[in-house]
GROMACS .gro file of C-alpha atoms in nm:
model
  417
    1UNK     CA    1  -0.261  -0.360   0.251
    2UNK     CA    2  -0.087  -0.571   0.489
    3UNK     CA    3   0.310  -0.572   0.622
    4UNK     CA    4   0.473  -0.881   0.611
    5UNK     CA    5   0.570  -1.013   0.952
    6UNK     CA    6   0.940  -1.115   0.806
    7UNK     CA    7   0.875  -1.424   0.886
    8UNK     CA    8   0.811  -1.754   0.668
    9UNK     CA    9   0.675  -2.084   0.744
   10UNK     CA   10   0.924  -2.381   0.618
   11UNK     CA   11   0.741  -2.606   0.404
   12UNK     CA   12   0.622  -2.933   0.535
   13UNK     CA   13   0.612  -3.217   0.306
   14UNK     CA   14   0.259  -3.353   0.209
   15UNK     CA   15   0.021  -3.549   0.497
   16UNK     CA   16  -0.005  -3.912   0.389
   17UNK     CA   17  -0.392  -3.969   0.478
   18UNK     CA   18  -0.511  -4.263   0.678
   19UNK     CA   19  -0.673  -4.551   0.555
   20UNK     CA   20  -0.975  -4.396   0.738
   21UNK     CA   21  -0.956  -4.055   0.608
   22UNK     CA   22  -0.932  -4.197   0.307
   23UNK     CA   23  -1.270  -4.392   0.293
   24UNK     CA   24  -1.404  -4.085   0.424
   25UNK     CA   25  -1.289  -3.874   0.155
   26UNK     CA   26  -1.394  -4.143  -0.151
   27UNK     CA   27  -1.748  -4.120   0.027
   28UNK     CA   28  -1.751  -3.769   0.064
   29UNK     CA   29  -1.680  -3.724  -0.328
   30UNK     CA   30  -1.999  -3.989  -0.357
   31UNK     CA   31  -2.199  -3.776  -0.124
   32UNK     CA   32  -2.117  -3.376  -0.088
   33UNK     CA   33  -2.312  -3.330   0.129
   34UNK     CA   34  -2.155  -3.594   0.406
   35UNK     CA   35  -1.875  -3.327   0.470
   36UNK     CA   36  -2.120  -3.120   0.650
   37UNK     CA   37  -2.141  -2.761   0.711
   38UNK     CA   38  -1.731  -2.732   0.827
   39UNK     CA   39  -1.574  -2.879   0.505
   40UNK     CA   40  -1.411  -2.561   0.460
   41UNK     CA   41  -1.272  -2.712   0.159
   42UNK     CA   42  -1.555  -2.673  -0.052
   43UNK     CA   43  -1.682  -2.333   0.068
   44UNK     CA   44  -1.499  -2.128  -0.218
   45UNK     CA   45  -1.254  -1.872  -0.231
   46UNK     CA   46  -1.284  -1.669   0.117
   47UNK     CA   47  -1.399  -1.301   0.077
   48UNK     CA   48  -1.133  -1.052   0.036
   49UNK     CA   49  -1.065  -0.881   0.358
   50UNK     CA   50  -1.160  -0.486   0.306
   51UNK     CA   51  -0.881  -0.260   0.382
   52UNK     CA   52  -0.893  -0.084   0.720
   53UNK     CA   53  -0.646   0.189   0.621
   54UNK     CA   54  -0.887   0.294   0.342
   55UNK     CA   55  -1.284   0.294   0.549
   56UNK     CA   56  -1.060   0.520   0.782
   57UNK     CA   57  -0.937   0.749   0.523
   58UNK     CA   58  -1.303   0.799   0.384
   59UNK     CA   59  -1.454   0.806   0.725
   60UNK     CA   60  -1.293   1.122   0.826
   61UNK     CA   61  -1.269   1.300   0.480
   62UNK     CA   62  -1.632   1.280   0.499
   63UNK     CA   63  -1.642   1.425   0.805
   64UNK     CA   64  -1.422   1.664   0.688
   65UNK     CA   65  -1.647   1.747   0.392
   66UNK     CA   66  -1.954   1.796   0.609
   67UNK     CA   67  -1.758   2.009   0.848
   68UNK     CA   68  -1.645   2.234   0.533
   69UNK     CA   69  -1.994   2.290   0.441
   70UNK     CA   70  -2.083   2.365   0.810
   71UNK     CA   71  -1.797   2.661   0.852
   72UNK     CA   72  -1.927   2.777   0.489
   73UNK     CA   73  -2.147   3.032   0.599
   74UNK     CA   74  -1.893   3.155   0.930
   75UNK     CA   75  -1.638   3.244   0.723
   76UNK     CA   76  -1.717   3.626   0.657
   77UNK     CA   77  -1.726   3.646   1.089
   78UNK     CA   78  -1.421   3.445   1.158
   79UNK     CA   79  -1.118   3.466   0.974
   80UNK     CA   80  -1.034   3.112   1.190
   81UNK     CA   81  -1.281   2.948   1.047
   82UNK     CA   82  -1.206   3.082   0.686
   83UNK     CA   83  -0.868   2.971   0.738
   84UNK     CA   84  -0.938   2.598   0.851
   85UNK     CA   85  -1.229   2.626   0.564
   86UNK     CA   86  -0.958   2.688   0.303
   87UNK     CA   87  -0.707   2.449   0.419
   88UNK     CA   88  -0.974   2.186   0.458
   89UNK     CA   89  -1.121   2.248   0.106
   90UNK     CA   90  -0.744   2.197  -0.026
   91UNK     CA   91  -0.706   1.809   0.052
   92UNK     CA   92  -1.071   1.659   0.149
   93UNK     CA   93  -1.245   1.624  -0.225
   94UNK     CA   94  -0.870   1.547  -0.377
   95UNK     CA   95  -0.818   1.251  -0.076
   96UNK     CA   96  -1.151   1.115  -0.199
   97UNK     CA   97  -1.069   1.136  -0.541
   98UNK     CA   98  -0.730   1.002  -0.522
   99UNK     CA   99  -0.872   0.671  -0.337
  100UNK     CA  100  -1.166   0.667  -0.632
  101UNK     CA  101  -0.900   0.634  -0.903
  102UNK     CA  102  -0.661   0.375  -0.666
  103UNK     CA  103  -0.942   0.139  -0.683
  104UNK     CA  104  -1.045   0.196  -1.037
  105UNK     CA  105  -0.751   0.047  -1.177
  106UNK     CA  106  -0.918  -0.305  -1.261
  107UNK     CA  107  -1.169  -0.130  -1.451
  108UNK     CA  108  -1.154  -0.263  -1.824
  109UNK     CA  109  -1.554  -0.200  -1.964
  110UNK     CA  110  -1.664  -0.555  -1.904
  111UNK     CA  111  -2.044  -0.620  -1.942
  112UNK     CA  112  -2.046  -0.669  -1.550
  113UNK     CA  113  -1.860  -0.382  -1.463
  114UNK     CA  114  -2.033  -0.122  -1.701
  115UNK     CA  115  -2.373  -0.248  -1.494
  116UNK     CA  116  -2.210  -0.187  -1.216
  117UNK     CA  117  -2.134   0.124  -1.324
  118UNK     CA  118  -2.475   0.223  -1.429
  119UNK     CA  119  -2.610   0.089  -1.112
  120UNK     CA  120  -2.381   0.233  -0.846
  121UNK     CA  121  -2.319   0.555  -0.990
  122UNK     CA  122  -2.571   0.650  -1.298
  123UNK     CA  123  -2.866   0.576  -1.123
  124UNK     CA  124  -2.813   0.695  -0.785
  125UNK     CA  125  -2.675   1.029  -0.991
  126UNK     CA  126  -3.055   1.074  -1.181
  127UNK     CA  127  -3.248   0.955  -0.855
  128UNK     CA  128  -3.033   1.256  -0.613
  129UNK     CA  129  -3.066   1.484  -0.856
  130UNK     CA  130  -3.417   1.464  -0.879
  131UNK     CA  131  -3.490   1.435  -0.532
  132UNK     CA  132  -3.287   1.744  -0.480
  133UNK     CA  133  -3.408   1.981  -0.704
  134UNK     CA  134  -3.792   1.848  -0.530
  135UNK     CA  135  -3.590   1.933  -0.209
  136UNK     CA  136  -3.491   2.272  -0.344
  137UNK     CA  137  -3.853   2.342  -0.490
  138UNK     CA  138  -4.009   2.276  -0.155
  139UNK     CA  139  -3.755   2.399   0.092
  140UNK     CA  140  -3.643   2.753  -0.107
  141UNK     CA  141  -4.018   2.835  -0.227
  142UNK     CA  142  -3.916   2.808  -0.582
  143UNK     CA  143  -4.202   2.563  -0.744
  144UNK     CA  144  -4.090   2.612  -1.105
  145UNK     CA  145  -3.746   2.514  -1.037
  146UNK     CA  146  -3.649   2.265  -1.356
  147UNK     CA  147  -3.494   1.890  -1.300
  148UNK     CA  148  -3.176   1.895  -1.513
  149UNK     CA  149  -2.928   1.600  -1.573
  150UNK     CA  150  -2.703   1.776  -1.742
  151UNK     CA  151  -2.634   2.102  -1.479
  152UNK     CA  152  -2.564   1.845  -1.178
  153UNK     CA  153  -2.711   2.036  -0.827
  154UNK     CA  154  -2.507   2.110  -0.555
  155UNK     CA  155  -2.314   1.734  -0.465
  156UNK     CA  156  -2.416   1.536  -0.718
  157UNK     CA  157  -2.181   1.655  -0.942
  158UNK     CA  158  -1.898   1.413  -0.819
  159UNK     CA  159  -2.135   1.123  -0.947
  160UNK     CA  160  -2.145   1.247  -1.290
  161UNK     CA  161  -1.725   1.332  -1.251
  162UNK     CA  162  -1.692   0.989  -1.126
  163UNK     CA  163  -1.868   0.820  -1.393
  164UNK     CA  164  -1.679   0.973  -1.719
  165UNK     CA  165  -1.317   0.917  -1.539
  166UNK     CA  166  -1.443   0.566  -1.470
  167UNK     CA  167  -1.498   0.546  -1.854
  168UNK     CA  168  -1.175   0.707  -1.899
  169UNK     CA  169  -0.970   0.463  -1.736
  170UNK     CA  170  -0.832   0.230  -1.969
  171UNK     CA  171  -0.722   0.537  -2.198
  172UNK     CA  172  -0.509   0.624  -1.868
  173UNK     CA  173  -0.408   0.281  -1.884
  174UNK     CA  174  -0.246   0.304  -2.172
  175UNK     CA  175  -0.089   0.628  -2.237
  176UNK     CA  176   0.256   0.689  -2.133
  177UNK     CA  177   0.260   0.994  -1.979
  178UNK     CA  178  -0.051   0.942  -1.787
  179UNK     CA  179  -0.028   1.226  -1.526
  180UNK     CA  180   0.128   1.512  -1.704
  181UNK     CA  181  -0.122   1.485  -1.958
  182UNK     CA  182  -0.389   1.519  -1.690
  183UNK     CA  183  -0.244   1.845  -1.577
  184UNK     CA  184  -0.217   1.931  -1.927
  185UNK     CA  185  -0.593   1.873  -2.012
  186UNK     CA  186  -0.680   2.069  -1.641
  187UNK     CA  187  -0.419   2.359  -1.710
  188UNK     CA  188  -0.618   2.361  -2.049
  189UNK     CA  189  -0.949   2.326  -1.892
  190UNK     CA  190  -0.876   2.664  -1.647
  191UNK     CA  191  -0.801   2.868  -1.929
  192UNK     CA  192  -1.159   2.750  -2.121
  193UNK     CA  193  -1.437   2.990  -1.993
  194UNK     CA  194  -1.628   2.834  -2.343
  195UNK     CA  195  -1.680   2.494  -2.151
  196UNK     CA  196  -1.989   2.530  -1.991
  197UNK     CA  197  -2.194   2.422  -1.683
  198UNK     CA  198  -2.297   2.086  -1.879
  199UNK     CA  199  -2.245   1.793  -1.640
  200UNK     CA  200  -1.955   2.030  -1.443
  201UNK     CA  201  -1.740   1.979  -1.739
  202UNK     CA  202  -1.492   2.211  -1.551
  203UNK     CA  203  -1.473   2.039  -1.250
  204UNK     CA  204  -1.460   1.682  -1.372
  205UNK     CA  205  -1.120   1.825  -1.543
  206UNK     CA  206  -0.994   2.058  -1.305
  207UNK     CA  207  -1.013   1.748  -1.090
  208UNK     CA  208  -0.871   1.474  -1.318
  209UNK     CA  209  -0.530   1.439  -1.276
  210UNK     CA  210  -0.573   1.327  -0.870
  211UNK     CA  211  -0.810   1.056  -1.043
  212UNK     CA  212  -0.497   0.973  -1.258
  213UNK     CA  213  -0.279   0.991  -0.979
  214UNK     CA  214  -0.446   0.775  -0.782
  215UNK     CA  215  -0.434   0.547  -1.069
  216UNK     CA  216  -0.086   0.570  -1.103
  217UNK     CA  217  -0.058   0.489  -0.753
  218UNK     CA  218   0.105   0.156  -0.605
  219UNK     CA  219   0.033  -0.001  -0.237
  220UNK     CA  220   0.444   0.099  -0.120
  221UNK     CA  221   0.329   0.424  -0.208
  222UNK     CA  222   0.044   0.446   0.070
  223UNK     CA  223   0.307   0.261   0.279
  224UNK     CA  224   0.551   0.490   0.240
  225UNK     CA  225   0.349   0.829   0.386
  226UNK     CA  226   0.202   0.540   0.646
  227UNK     CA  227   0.589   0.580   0.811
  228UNK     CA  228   0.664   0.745   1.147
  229UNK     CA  229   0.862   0.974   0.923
  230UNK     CA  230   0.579   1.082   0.752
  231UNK     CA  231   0.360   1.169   1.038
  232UNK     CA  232   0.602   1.349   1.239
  233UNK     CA  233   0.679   1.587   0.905
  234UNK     CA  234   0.276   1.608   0.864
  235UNK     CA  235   0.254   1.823   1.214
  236UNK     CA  236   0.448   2.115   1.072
  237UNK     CA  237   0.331   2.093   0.696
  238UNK     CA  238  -0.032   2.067   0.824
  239UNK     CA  239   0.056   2.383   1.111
  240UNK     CA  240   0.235   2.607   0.806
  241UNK     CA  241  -0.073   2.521   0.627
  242UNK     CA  242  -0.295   2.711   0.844
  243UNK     CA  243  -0.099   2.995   0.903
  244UNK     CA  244  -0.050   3.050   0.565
  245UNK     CA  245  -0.404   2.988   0.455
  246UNK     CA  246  -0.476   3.266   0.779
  247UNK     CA  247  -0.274   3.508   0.598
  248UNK     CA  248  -0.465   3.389   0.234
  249UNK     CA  249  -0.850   3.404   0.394
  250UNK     CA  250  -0.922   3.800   0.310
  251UNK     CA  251  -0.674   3.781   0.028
  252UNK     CA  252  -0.814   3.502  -0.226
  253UNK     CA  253  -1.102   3.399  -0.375
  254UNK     CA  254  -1.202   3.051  -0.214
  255UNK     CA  255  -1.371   2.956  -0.545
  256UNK     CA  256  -1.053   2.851  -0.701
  257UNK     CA  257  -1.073   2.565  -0.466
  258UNK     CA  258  -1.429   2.469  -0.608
  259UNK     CA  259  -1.283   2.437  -0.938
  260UNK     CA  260  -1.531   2.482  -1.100
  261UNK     CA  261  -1.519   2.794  -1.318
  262UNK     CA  262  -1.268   2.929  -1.515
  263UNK     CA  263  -1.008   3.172  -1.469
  264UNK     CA  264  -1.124   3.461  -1.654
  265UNK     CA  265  -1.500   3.373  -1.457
  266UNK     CA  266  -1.310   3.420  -1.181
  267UNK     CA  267  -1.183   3.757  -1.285
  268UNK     CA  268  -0.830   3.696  -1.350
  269UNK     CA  269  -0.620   3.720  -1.616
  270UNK     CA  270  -0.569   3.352  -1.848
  271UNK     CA  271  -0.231   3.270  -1.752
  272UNK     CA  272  -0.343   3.253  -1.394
  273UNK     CA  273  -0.516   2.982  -1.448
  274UNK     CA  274  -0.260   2.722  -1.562
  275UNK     CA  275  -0.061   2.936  -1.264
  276UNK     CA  276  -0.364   2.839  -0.984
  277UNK     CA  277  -0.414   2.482  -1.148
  278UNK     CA  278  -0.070   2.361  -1.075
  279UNK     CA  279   0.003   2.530  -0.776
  280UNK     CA  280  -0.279   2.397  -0.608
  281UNK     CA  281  -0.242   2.055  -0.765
  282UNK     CA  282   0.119   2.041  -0.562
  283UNK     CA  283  -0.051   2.169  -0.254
  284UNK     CA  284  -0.310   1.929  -0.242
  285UNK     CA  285  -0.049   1.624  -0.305
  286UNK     CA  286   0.104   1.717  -0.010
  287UNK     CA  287  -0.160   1.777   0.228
  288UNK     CA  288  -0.361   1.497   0.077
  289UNK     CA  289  -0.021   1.265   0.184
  290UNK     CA  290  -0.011   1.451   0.516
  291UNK     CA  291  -0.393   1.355   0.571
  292UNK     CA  292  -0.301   1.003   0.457
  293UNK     CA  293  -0.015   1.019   0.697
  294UNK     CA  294  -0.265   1.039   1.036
  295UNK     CA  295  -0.536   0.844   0.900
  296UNK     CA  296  -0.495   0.514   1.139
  297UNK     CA  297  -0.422   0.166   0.988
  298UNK     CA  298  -0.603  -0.045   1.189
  299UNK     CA  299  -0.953  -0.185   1.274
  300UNK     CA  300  -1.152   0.064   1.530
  301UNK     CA  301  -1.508   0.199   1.579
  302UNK     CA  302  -1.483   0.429   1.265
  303UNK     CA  303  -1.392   0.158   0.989
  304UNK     CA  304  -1.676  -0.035   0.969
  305UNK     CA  305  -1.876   0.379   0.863
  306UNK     CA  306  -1.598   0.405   0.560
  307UNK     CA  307  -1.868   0.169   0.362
  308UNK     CA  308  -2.110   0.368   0.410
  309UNK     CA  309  -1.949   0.747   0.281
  310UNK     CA  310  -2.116   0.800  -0.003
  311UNK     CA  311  -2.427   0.772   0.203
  312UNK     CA  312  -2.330   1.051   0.403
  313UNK     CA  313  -2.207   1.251   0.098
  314UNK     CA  314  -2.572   1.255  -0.077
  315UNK     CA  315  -2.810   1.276   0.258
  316UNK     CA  316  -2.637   1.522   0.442
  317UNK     CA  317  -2.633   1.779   0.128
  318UNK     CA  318  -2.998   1.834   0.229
  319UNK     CA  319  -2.986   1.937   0.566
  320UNK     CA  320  -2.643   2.135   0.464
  321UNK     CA  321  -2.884   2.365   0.181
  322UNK     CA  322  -3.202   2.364   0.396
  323UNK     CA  323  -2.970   2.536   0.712
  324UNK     CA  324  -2.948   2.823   0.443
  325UNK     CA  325  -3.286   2.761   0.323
  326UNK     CA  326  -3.452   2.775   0.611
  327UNK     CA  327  -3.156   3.073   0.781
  328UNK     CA  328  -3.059   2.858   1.046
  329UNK     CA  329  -2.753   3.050   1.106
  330UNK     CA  330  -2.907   3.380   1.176
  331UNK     CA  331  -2.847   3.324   1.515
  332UNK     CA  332  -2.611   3.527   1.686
  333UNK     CA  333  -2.453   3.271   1.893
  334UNK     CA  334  -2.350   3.077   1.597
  335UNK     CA  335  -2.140   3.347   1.487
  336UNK     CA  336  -1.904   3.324   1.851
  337UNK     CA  337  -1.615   3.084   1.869
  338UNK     CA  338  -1.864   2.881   2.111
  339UNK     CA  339  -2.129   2.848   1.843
  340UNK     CA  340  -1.865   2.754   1.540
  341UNK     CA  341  -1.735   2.470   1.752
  342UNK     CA  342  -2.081   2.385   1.805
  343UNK     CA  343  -2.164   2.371   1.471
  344UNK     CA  344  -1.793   2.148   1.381
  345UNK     CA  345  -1.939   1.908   1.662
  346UNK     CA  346  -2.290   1.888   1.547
  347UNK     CA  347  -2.164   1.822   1.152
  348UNK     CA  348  -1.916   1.567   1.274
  349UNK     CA  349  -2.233   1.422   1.463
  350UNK     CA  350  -2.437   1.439   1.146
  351UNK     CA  351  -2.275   1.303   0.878
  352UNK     CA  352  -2.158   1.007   1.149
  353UNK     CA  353  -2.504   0.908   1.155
  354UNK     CA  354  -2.590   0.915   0.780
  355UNK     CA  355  -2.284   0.668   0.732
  356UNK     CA  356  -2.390   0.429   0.954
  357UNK     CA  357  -2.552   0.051   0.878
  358UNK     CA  358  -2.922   0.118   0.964
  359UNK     CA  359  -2.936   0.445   0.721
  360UNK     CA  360  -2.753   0.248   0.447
  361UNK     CA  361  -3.039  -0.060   0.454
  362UNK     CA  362  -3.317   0.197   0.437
  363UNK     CA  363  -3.148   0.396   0.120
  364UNK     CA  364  -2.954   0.077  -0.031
  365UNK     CA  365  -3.244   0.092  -0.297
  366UNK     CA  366  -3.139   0.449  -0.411
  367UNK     CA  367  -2.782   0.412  -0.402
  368UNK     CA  368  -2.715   0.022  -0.508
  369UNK     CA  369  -2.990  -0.106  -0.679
  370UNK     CA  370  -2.977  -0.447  -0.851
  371UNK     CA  371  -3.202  -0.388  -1.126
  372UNK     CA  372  -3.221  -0.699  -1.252
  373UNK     CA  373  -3.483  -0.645  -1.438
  374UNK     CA  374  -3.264  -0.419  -1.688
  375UNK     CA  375  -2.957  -0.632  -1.741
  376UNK     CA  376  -2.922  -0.893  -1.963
  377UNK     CA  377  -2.861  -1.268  -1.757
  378UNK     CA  378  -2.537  -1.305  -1.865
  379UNK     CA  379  -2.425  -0.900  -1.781
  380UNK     CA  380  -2.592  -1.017  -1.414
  381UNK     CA  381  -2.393  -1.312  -1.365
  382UNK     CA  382  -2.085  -1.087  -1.443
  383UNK     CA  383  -2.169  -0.810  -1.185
  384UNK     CA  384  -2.247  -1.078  -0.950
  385UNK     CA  385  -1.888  -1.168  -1.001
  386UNK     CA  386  -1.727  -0.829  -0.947
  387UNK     CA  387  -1.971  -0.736  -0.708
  388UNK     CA  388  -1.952  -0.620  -0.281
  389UNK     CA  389  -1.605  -0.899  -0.254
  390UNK     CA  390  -1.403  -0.628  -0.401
  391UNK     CA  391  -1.277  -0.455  -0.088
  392UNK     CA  392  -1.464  -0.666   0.156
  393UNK     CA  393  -1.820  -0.800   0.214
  394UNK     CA  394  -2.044  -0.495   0.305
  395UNK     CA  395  -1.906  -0.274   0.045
  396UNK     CA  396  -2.228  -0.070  -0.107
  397UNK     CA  397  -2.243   0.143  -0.447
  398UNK     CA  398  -1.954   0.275  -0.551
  399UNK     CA  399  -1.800   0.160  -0.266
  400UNK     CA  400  -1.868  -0.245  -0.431
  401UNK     CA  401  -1.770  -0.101  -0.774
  402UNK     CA  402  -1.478   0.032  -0.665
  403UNK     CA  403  -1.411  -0.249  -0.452
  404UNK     CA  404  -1.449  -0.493  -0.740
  405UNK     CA  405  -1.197  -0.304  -0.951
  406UNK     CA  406  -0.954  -0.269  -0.687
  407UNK     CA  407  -0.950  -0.676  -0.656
  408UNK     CA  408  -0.932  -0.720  -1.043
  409UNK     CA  409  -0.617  -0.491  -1.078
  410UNK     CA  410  -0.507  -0.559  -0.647
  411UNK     CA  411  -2.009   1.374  -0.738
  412UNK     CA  412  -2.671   2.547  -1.072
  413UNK     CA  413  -2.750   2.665  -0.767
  414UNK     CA  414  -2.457   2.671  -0.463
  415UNK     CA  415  -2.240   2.380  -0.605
  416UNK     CA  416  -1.944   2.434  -0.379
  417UNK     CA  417  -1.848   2.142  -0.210
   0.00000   0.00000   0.00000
């Protein structure tokens, strides 16, 4: 998104070419190729510019992620860190998803973007979860360990959430009451201990309606929390946030944030459940526009890692189980308010690394193959079409799916994320 400078060229009336120009053009037309290499004129349509505003908001709700996975195991020693932990876990996974449905909005089921959805999503979904449940064979001594697509493992689980409401997009297209009927189906969904653990049914519609809202969303609505307004209001939302959430830590249960269990699995009553579901759906909205508020608009040193977040998502999920596998914080000092900012410094560290350009070339085959191979020609030429242009050259997996969309229309054992 970009604000108009309020100003407007006056238009110029038409250049009458030269007699020489115009030889030169009759024998350019007989020869392409006299032009040469600066005849901008026949490049094509330029690339679309990706969006700073939005690699910056991924950037540091990745970060954000990996730091909630780091305090995970302080929180019974530090009621600070349960507090940040639980305010954290309110906005980071809804900011992602919010941005995942903003860009799905050109999604229709063509032929080239159902490949693209098979090959940025589906497939890097079966290879992770594969390679994790290896990881977690190896790693937590447990050989016998069974490889299950349909009980996603720890992270993946946003994969297989991301691929149905990617399916489910032009229903929310259409309906007229897009939103509310989200909150319906998740208010629903809370109350439904019958569901099941089968591709984290619960989750994928406890989480829905911030898919739908972000496909409800317009560009002056990221403009409009992008005022000075709105970041000056964020400082005492975000600080009554944490106090309150320092009050909440010994009081609630922080897997009503996971949302991924029902109500009455959670031991409460039934009615709490639509109750939790809508209380923390407003919550989120705000902090998720108060996060949106202080993420920065322009180009710096973080925007070019926002292509590369779902990179960090998947890789760092390993070292984040094998620290418990492998009791990493059974150290004392890690339990001290010296060794918890240690460990916030060393997760920011982390998952900066995984995002970056080297690690995405050596794990682009796992998480954007082409797979040619499988495809039909004329499904290839279409994904070619809708391809890493969408929000900018360099965009990788979902990040080019999304992307593509975006420009046609404008993820069983600990699964807490």
């Amino acid at each position: 998104m970009t604000r108009s400078t309020g100003r407007h060229a006056m238009p110029l009336p038409p250049q009458r070419p030269s007699p020489a120009e115009g030889r030169q053009d009759r024998a350019g037309a007989r020869n392409p190729t006299a032009a040469g290499p600066k005849d901008k004129s026949r490049a094509g349509p330029p690339a679309k510019r990706r969006d700073a505003f939005f690699d910056n908001a991924k950037y540091l709700a990745i970060v954000l992620v990996a730091m909630g996975h780091a305090w995970e195991p302080l929180r019974g020693d530090s009621r600070a860190a349960a507090a940040l932990y639980i305010t954290v876990y309110t906005f980071h996974m809804p900011a992602f998803i919010v941005i995942s449905g903003y860009f799905s909005r050109g999604f229709d089921a063509s032929p080239g973007r159902v490949r693209r959805l098979v090959t940025g999503i589906a497939v890097p979904y079966v290879i992770f979860e594969v390679a994790y449940t290896f990881f977690k064979r190896w790693a937590d001594g447990d050989p016998t360990y069974p490889i299950s697509l349909l009980d996603p493992w720890y992270l993946t689980w946003f994969l297989a959430a991301l691929f149905i409401w990617r399916l489910t997009t032009p229903l929310w297209k259409i309906v007229r009451w897009p939103l509310p009927l989200a909150l319906a189906i998740a208010v629903l969904a809370s109350v439904s201990p019958d569901i099941g653990d089968d591709l984290d049914l619960q989750r994928v519609l406890q989480f829905l309606p911030f898919f739908v809202l972000g496909l409800v969303l317009k560009p002056e609505h990221f403009q409009l929390v992008r005022r000075k307004e709105a970041r000056i209001l964020a400082l005492p939302v975000f600080a009554a946030a944490l106090l309150f959430a320092y009050w909440a830590a010994p009081r609630m249960n922080a897997a009503w944030f996971y949302r991924r269990d029902s109500a009455q699995e959670l031991a409460a009553p039934g009615w709490a459940g639509g109750v939790m579901t809508l209380a923390m759906f407003g919550c989120s909205v705000v902090l998720v526009a108060c996060f949106f508020a202080w993420v920065p608009g322009r180009k710096l040193w973080l925007t070019a890692l926002g292509a590369g977040t779902l990179y960090g998502y998947l890789l760092h999920g390993f070292l984040a189980k094998g620290s418990r596998f492998w009791d990493w914080y059974e150290a004392d000092w890690l339990h001290t308010p010296l060794g918890e900012i240690t460990v916030t410094l060393i997760a920011g560290a982390v998952i900066t690394v995984l995002c970056t350009p080297p690690v995405q070339r050596m794990f682009r085959f796992a998480m954007e193959p082409k797979m040619e191979w499988a495809f039909k020609q004329d499904t290839t030429a279409l994904a070619r079409g809708t391809g890493a242009r969408g929000i900018g050259a360099g965009a990788t997996g979902v990040e080019a799916t999304v992307g593509a969309e975006a420009a046609a229309g404008h993820r069983r054992g600990g699964r807490s994320t």
